[in-house]
One Martini backbone bead per residue (centre of mass of N, CA, C, O) as a GRO file, in nm:
protein
  261
    1UNK     BB    1   0.066   1.128   1.806
    2UNK     BB    2   0.150   0.819   1.866
    3UNK     BB    3   0.320   0.507   1.977
    4UNK     BB    4   0.127   0.299   1.806
    5UNK     BB    5   0.105   0.421   1.482
    6UNK     BB    6   0.423   0.383   1.472
    7UNK     BB    7   0.374   0.022   1.562
    8UNK     BB    8   0.252  -0.059   1.342
    9UNK     BB    9   0.112  -0.328   1.123
   10UNK     BB   10   0.191  -0.510   0.803
   11UNK     BB   11   0.030  -0.589   0.564
   12UNK     BB   12   0.079  -0.863   0.317
   13UNK     BB   13   0.048  -0.940  -0.010
   14UNK     BB   14   0.155  -1.229  -0.177
   15UNK     BB   15   0.214  -1.468  -0.428
   16UNK     BB   16   0.256  -1.707  -0.132
   17UNK     BB   17   0.100  -1.459   0.075
   18UNK     BB   18   0.087  -1.403   0.391
   19UNK     BB   19   0.240  -1.083   0.590
   20UNK     BB   20   0.322  -0.953   0.951
   21UNK     BB   21   0.474  -0.691   0.988
   22UNK     BB   22   0.642  -0.454   1.159
   23UNK     BB   23   0.852  -0.177   1.130
   24UNK     BB   24   1.127  -0.384   1.084
   25UNK     BB   25   1.100  -0.595   0.945
   26UNK     BB   26   0.958  -0.867   1.114
   27UNK     BB   27   0.819  -1.158   1.129
   28UNK     BB   28   0.483  -1.302   1.297
   29UNK     BB   29   0.313  -1.373   1.061
   30UNK     BB   30   0.205  -1.658   0.859
   31UNK     BB   31   0.043  -1.722   0.501
   32UNK     BB   32   0.046  -2.011   0.283
   33UNK     BB   33  -0.040  -2.075   0.081
   34UNK     BB   34  -0.074  -2.326  -0.124
   35UNK     BB   35   0.062  -2.567  -0.317
   36UNK     BB   36  -0.038  -2.465  -0.648
   37UNK     BB   37  -0.259  -2.251  -0.544
   38UNK     BB   38  -0.161  -1.943  -0.555
   39UNK     BB   39  -0.313  -1.809  -0.795
   40UNK     BB   40  -0.589  -1.857  -0.716
   41UNK     BB   41  -0.598  -1.721  -0.465
   42UNK     BB   42  -0.483  -1.466  -0.467
   43UNK     BB   43  -0.695  -1.394  -0.721
   44UNK     BB   44  -0.904  -1.369  -0.521
   45UNK     BB   45  -0.811  -1.152  -0.347
   46UNK     BB   46  -0.807  -0.936  -0.580
   47UNK     BB   47  -1.144  -0.960  -0.572
   48UNK     BB   48  -1.251  -1.015  -0.264
   49UNK     BB   49  -1.147  -1.316  -0.235
   50UNK     BB   50  -1.176  -1.590   0.016
   51UNK     BB   51  -1.039  -1.850   0.179
   52UNK     BB   52  -1.116  -2.011   0.508
   53UNK     BB   53  -0.845  -2.023   0.588
   54UNK     BB   54  -0.758  -1.730   0.560
   55UNK     BB   55  -1.019  -1.582   0.731
   56UNK     BB   56  -0.905  -1.743   0.981
   57UNK     BB   57  -0.616  -1.627   0.948
   58UNK     BB   58  -0.694  -1.296   1.028
   59UNK     BB   59  -0.933  -1.370   1.284
   60UNK     BB   60  -0.628  -1.475   1.424
   61UNK     BB   61  -0.515  -1.167   1.460
   62UNK     BB   62  -0.600  -0.951   1.608
   63UNK     BB   63  -0.383  -0.845   1.794
   64UNK     BB   64  -0.220  -0.711   1.537
   65UNK     BB   65  -0.492  -0.588   1.409
   66UNK     BB   66  -0.478  -0.273   1.448
   67UNK     BB   67  -0.524   0.034   1.437
   68UNK     BB   68  -0.357   0.161   1.162
   69UNK     BB   69  -0.303  -0.082   1.000
   70UNK     BB   70  -0.088  -0.182   0.722
   71UNK     BB   71  -0.198  -0.194   0.370
   72UNK     BB   72  -0.091  -0.319   0.055
   73UNK     BB   73  -0.412  -0.338  -0.068
   74UNK     BB   74  -0.749  -0.328  -0.172
   75UNK     BB   75  -0.873  -0.586  -0.104
   76UNK     BB   76  -0.779  -0.645   0.132
   77UNK     BB   77  -0.895  -0.399   0.269
   78UNK     BB   78  -1.193  -0.475   0.194
   79UNK     BB   79  -1.166  -0.712   0.380
   80UNK     BB   80  -1.115  -0.638   0.640
   81UNK     BB   81  -1.325  -0.421   0.718
   82UNK     BB   82  -1.537  -0.703   0.715
   83UNK     BB   83  -1.374  -0.843   0.972
   84UNK     BB   84  -1.309  -0.512   1.064
   85UNK     BB   85  -1.532  -0.229   1.123
   86UNK     BB   86  -1.354  -0.093   1.379
   87UNK     BB   87  -1.132  -0.073   1.187
   88UNK     BB   88  -0.863   0.170   1.076
   89UNK     BB   89  -0.758   0.077   0.802
   90UNK     BB   90  -0.453   0.126   0.579
   91UNK     BB   91  -0.351   0.230   0.313
   92UNK     BB   92   0.004   0.130   0.172
   93UNK     BB   93   0.277   0.142   0.054
   94UNK     BB   94   0.555  -0.138   0.046
   95UNK     BB   95   0.851  -0.204   0.104
   96UNK     BB   96   0.960  -0.504  -0.120
   97UNK     BB   97   1.287  -0.538  -0.122
   98UNK     BB   98   1.243  -0.788   0.132
   99UNK     BB   99   1.111  -1.035   0.044
  100UNK     BB  100   1.298  -1.251   0.076
  101UNK     BB  101   1.336  -1.240   0.345
  102UNK     BB  102   1.043  -1.280   0.437
  103UNK     BB  103   1.014  -1.579   0.270
  104UNK     BB  104   1.205  -1.690   0.465
  105UNK     BB  105   1.117  -1.654   0.725
  106UNK     BB  106   0.814  -1.751   0.671
  107UNK     BB  107   0.907  -2.049   0.563
  108UNK     BB  108   0.817  -2.057   0.284
  109UNK     BB  109   1.145  -2.082   0.174
  110UNK     BB  110   1.509  -2.190   0.145
  111UNK     BB  111   1.584  -1.987  -0.126
  112UNK     BB  112   1.654  -1.743  -0.345
  113UNK     BB  113   1.634  -1.923  -0.593
  114UNK     BB  114   1.338  -2.074  -0.525
  115UNK     BB  115   1.203  -1.790  -0.517
  116UNK     BB  116   1.277  -1.699  -0.816
  117UNK     BB  117   1.120  -1.959  -0.931
  118UNK     BB  118   0.865  -1.871  -0.812
  119UNK     BB  119   0.855  -1.568  -0.979
  120UNK     BB  120   0.855  -1.659  -1.285
  121UNK     BB  121   0.660  -1.826  -1.280
  122UNK     BB  122   0.382  -1.699  -1.223
  123UNK     BB  123   0.405  -1.434  -1.401
  124UNK     BB  124   0.350  -1.656  -1.639
  125UNK     BB  125   0.077  -1.764  -1.490
  126UNK     BB  126  -0.093  -1.535  -1.463
  127UNK     BB  127  -0.103  -1.422  -1.702
  128UNK     BB  128  -0.245  -1.641  -1.874
  129UNK     BB  129  -0.488  -1.644  -1.694
  130UNK     BB  130  -0.627  -1.372  -1.771
  131UNK     BB  131  -0.655  -1.457  -1.981
  132UNK     BB  132  -0.836  -1.687  -2.018
  133UNK     BB  133  -1.064  -1.559  -1.841
  134UNK     BB  134  -1.073  -1.409  -2.137
  135UNK     BB  135  -1.333  -1.332  -2.415
  136UNK     BB  136  -1.348  -1.153  -2.672
  137UNK     BB  137  -1.383  -0.804  -2.722
  138UNK     BB  138  -1.498  -0.735  -2.386
  139UNK     BB  139  -1.219  -0.884  -2.290
  140UNK     BB  140  -1.033  -0.736  -2.397
  141UNK     BB  141  -1.098  -0.474  -2.255
  142UNK     BB  142  -0.986  -0.601  -2.020
  143UNK     BB  143  -0.701  -0.671  -2.028
  144UNK     BB  144  -0.670  -0.423  -2.061
  145UNK     BB  145  -0.720  -0.239  -1.837
  146UNK     BB  146  -0.543  -0.459  -1.620
  147UNK     BB  147  -0.264  -0.336  -1.773
  148UNK     BB  148  -0.349  -0.037  -1.670
  149UNK     BB  149  -0.356  -0.079  -1.374
  150UNK     BB  150  -0.052  -0.177  -1.300
  151UNK     BB  151   0.074   0.081  -1.433
  152UNK     BB  152  -0.037   0.280  -1.222
  153UNK     BB  153   0.074   0.121  -0.995
  154UNK     BB  154   0.352   0.177  -1.008
  155UNK     BB  155   0.359   0.490  -1.082
  156UNK     BB  156   0.263   0.540  -0.776
  157UNK     BB  157   0.490   0.378  -0.633
  158UNK     BB  158   0.737   0.591  -0.773
  159UNK     BB  159   0.593   0.867  -0.639
  160UNK     BB  160   0.549   0.789  -0.359
  161UNK     BB  161   0.851   0.770  -0.286
  162UNK     BB  162   0.992   1.028  -0.428
  163UNK     BB  163   0.842   1.223  -0.231
  164UNK     BB  164   0.885   1.071   0.022
  165UNK     BB  165   1.199   1.168  -0.015
  166UNK     BB  166   1.194   1.468  -0.072
  167UNK     BB  167   1.028   1.612   0.172
  168UNK     BB  168   1.186   1.430   0.369
  169UNK     BB  169   1.408   1.595   0.398
  170UNK     BB  170   1.266   1.827   0.549
  171UNK     BB  171   0.976   1.632   0.617
  172UNK     BB  172   1.061   1.324   0.815
  173UNK     BB  173   0.777   1.318   1.032
  174UNK     BB  174   0.535   1.302   0.831
  175UNK     BB  175   0.464   1.026   0.773
  176UNK     BB  176   0.405   0.940   1.079
  177UNK     BB  177   0.135   1.135   1.083
  178UNK     BB  178   0.052   1.030   0.794
  179UNK     BB  179  -0.078   0.715   0.738
  180UNK     BB  180  -0.262   0.845   0.505
  181UNK     BB  181  -0.159   0.893   0.183
  182UNK     BB  182  -0.354   1.082   0.088
  183UNK     BB  183  -0.350   1.284   0.302
  184UNK     BB  184  -0.032   1.317   0.262
  185UNK     BB  185  -0.067   1.433  -0.052
  186UNK     BB  186  -0.222   1.651   0.003
  187UNK     BB  187  -0.014   1.828   0.215
  188UNK     BB  188   0.193   1.809  -0.031
  189UNK     BB  189   0.063   1.978  -0.246
  190UNK     BB  190   0.071   2.270  -0.095
  191UNK     BB  191   0.377   2.372  -0.058
  192UNK     BB  192   0.500   2.369   0.241
  193UNK     BB  193   0.683   2.525   0.490
  194UNK     BB  194   0.732   2.395   0.780
  195UNK     BB  195   0.779   2.705   0.903
  196UNK     BB  196   0.480   2.801   0.834
  197UNK     BB  197   0.303   2.681   0.896
  198UNK     BB  198  -0.052   2.679   0.967
  199UNK     BB  199  -0.435   2.644   1.031
  200UNK     BB  200  -0.479   2.760   0.751
  201UNK     BB  201  -0.378   2.561   0.581
  202UNK     BB  202  -0.562   2.302   0.748
  203UNK     BB  203  -0.874   2.359   0.706
  204UNK     BB  204  -0.967   2.093   0.512
  205UNK     BB  205  -0.872   1.941   0.729
  206UNK     BB  206  -0.981   1.645   1.000
  207UNK     BB  207  -0.843   1.758   1.282
  208UNK     BB  208  -0.725   1.751   1.553
  209UNK     BB  209  -0.560   1.898   1.798
  210UNK     BB  210  -0.364   1.727   1.844
  211UNK     BB  211  -0.276   1.648   1.524
  212UNK     BB  212  -0.185   1.970   1.508
  213UNK     BB  213   0.027   1.977   1.736
  214UNK     BB  214   0.202   1.756   1.611
  215UNK     BB  215   0.281   1.935   1.360
  216UNK     BB  216   0.397   2.172   1.504
  217UNK     BB  217   0.603   2.028   1.601
  218UNK     BB  218   0.744   1.867   1.439
  219UNK     BB  219   0.835   2.116   1.275
  220UNK     BB  220   0.966   2.285   1.507
  221UNK     BB  221   1.178   1.988   1.545
  222UNK     BB  222   1.287   1.899   1.286
  223UNK     BB  223   1.582   1.704   1.112
  224UNK     BB  224   1.520   1.866   0.876
  225UNK     BB  225   1.547   2.041   0.592
  226UNK     BB  226   1.565   2.285   0.382
  227UNK     BB  227   1.372   2.484   0.157
  228UNK     BB  228   1.238   2.580  -0.171
  229UNK     BB  229   1.029   2.676  -0.388
  230UNK     BB  230   1.075   2.557  -0.625
  231UNK     BB  231   1.034   2.267  -0.489
  232UNK     BB  232   0.779   2.261  -0.399
  233UNK     BB  233   0.644   2.302  -0.664
  234UNK     BB  234   0.735   2.052  -0.783
  235UNK     BB  235   0.619   1.864  -0.517
  236UNK     BB  236   0.349   1.952  -0.559
  237UNK     BB  237   0.309   1.870  -0.902
  238UNK     BB  238   0.320   1.533  -0.790
  239UNK     BB  239   0.121   1.516  -0.599
  240UNK     BB  240  -0.132   1.580  -0.763
  241UNK     BB  241  -0.067   1.319  -0.959
  242UNK     BB  242  -0.105   1.126  -0.729
  243UNK     BB  243  -0.386   1.146  -0.714
  244UNK     BB  244  -0.507   1.171  -0.979
  245UNK     BB  245  -0.415   0.857  -1.059
  246UNK     BB  246  -0.622   0.716  -0.820
  247UNK     BB  247  -0.868   0.816  -0.940
  248UNK     BB  248  -0.793   0.672  -1.224
  249UNK     BB  249  -0.791   0.392  -1.096
  250UNK     BB  250  -1.069   0.351  -0.988
  251UNK     BB  251  -1.178   0.407  -1.220
  252UNK     BB  252  -1.048   0.133  -1.362
  253UNK     BB  253  -1.174  -0.061  -1.147
  254UNK     BB  254  -1.447  -0.057  -1.208
  255UNK     BB  255  -1.443  -0.063  -1.503
  256UNK     BB  256  -1.397  -0.386  -1.468
  257UNK     BB  257  -1.582  -0.486  -1.306
  258UNK     BB  258  -1.838  -0.424  -1.456
  259UNK     BB  259  -1.748  -0.627  -1.691
  260UNK     BB  260  -1.728  -0.876  -1.504
  261UNK     BB  261  -2.033  -0.859  -1.419
   0.00000   0.00000   0.00000
């Protein structure tokens, strides 16, 4: 693991705009959606399309959007891969508990009350738009698909956060070593005690020698506590379920896209 990866910036798609933060959750740059057009601009981004001024903003941030930068939205990740084909951006859920602070830092809003009012109105109007955008029997299936997708996203985020915290008690350094969520949870699903990890255990991964050395070194010098086999077994099962839920989510997303196209 390099220091560069530890300090990789994060790109967050929010209802009010796009925010770039560092690993300390300090805002580096932001782009506010045009007031009054937040729902349409947010919806376009979620469908993999962006307005010219948003594309211009993303292209102007090449110094901040480097290899291994984390992105909290799959659609935005796809857009970035098209804009920066040589960069390896990573999809990863990002803690949104500091959203109010990020909005204020970005000068999107002036107070928490203003933020709460905006988010409440946005939620109501966005739901209405999703329903208006579809009609007829087939489109009712799309509505159910969209609702299912939202519920899957919530469940995945909750389980990911829980496993990060649980396995992190035992091997806290691993999350920074494996920035890709899919790789991280595949690793955790093996149910390995960090003190007994071997190269054979990791043969199914395409880790470089440098990455393997970093994992073994961090495992040996970890600040985490001990863990018993029963805990590891449950953590392994939960991680496997996360992997399966992500696969289901991708299938539901493809289903929705096929219906809408």
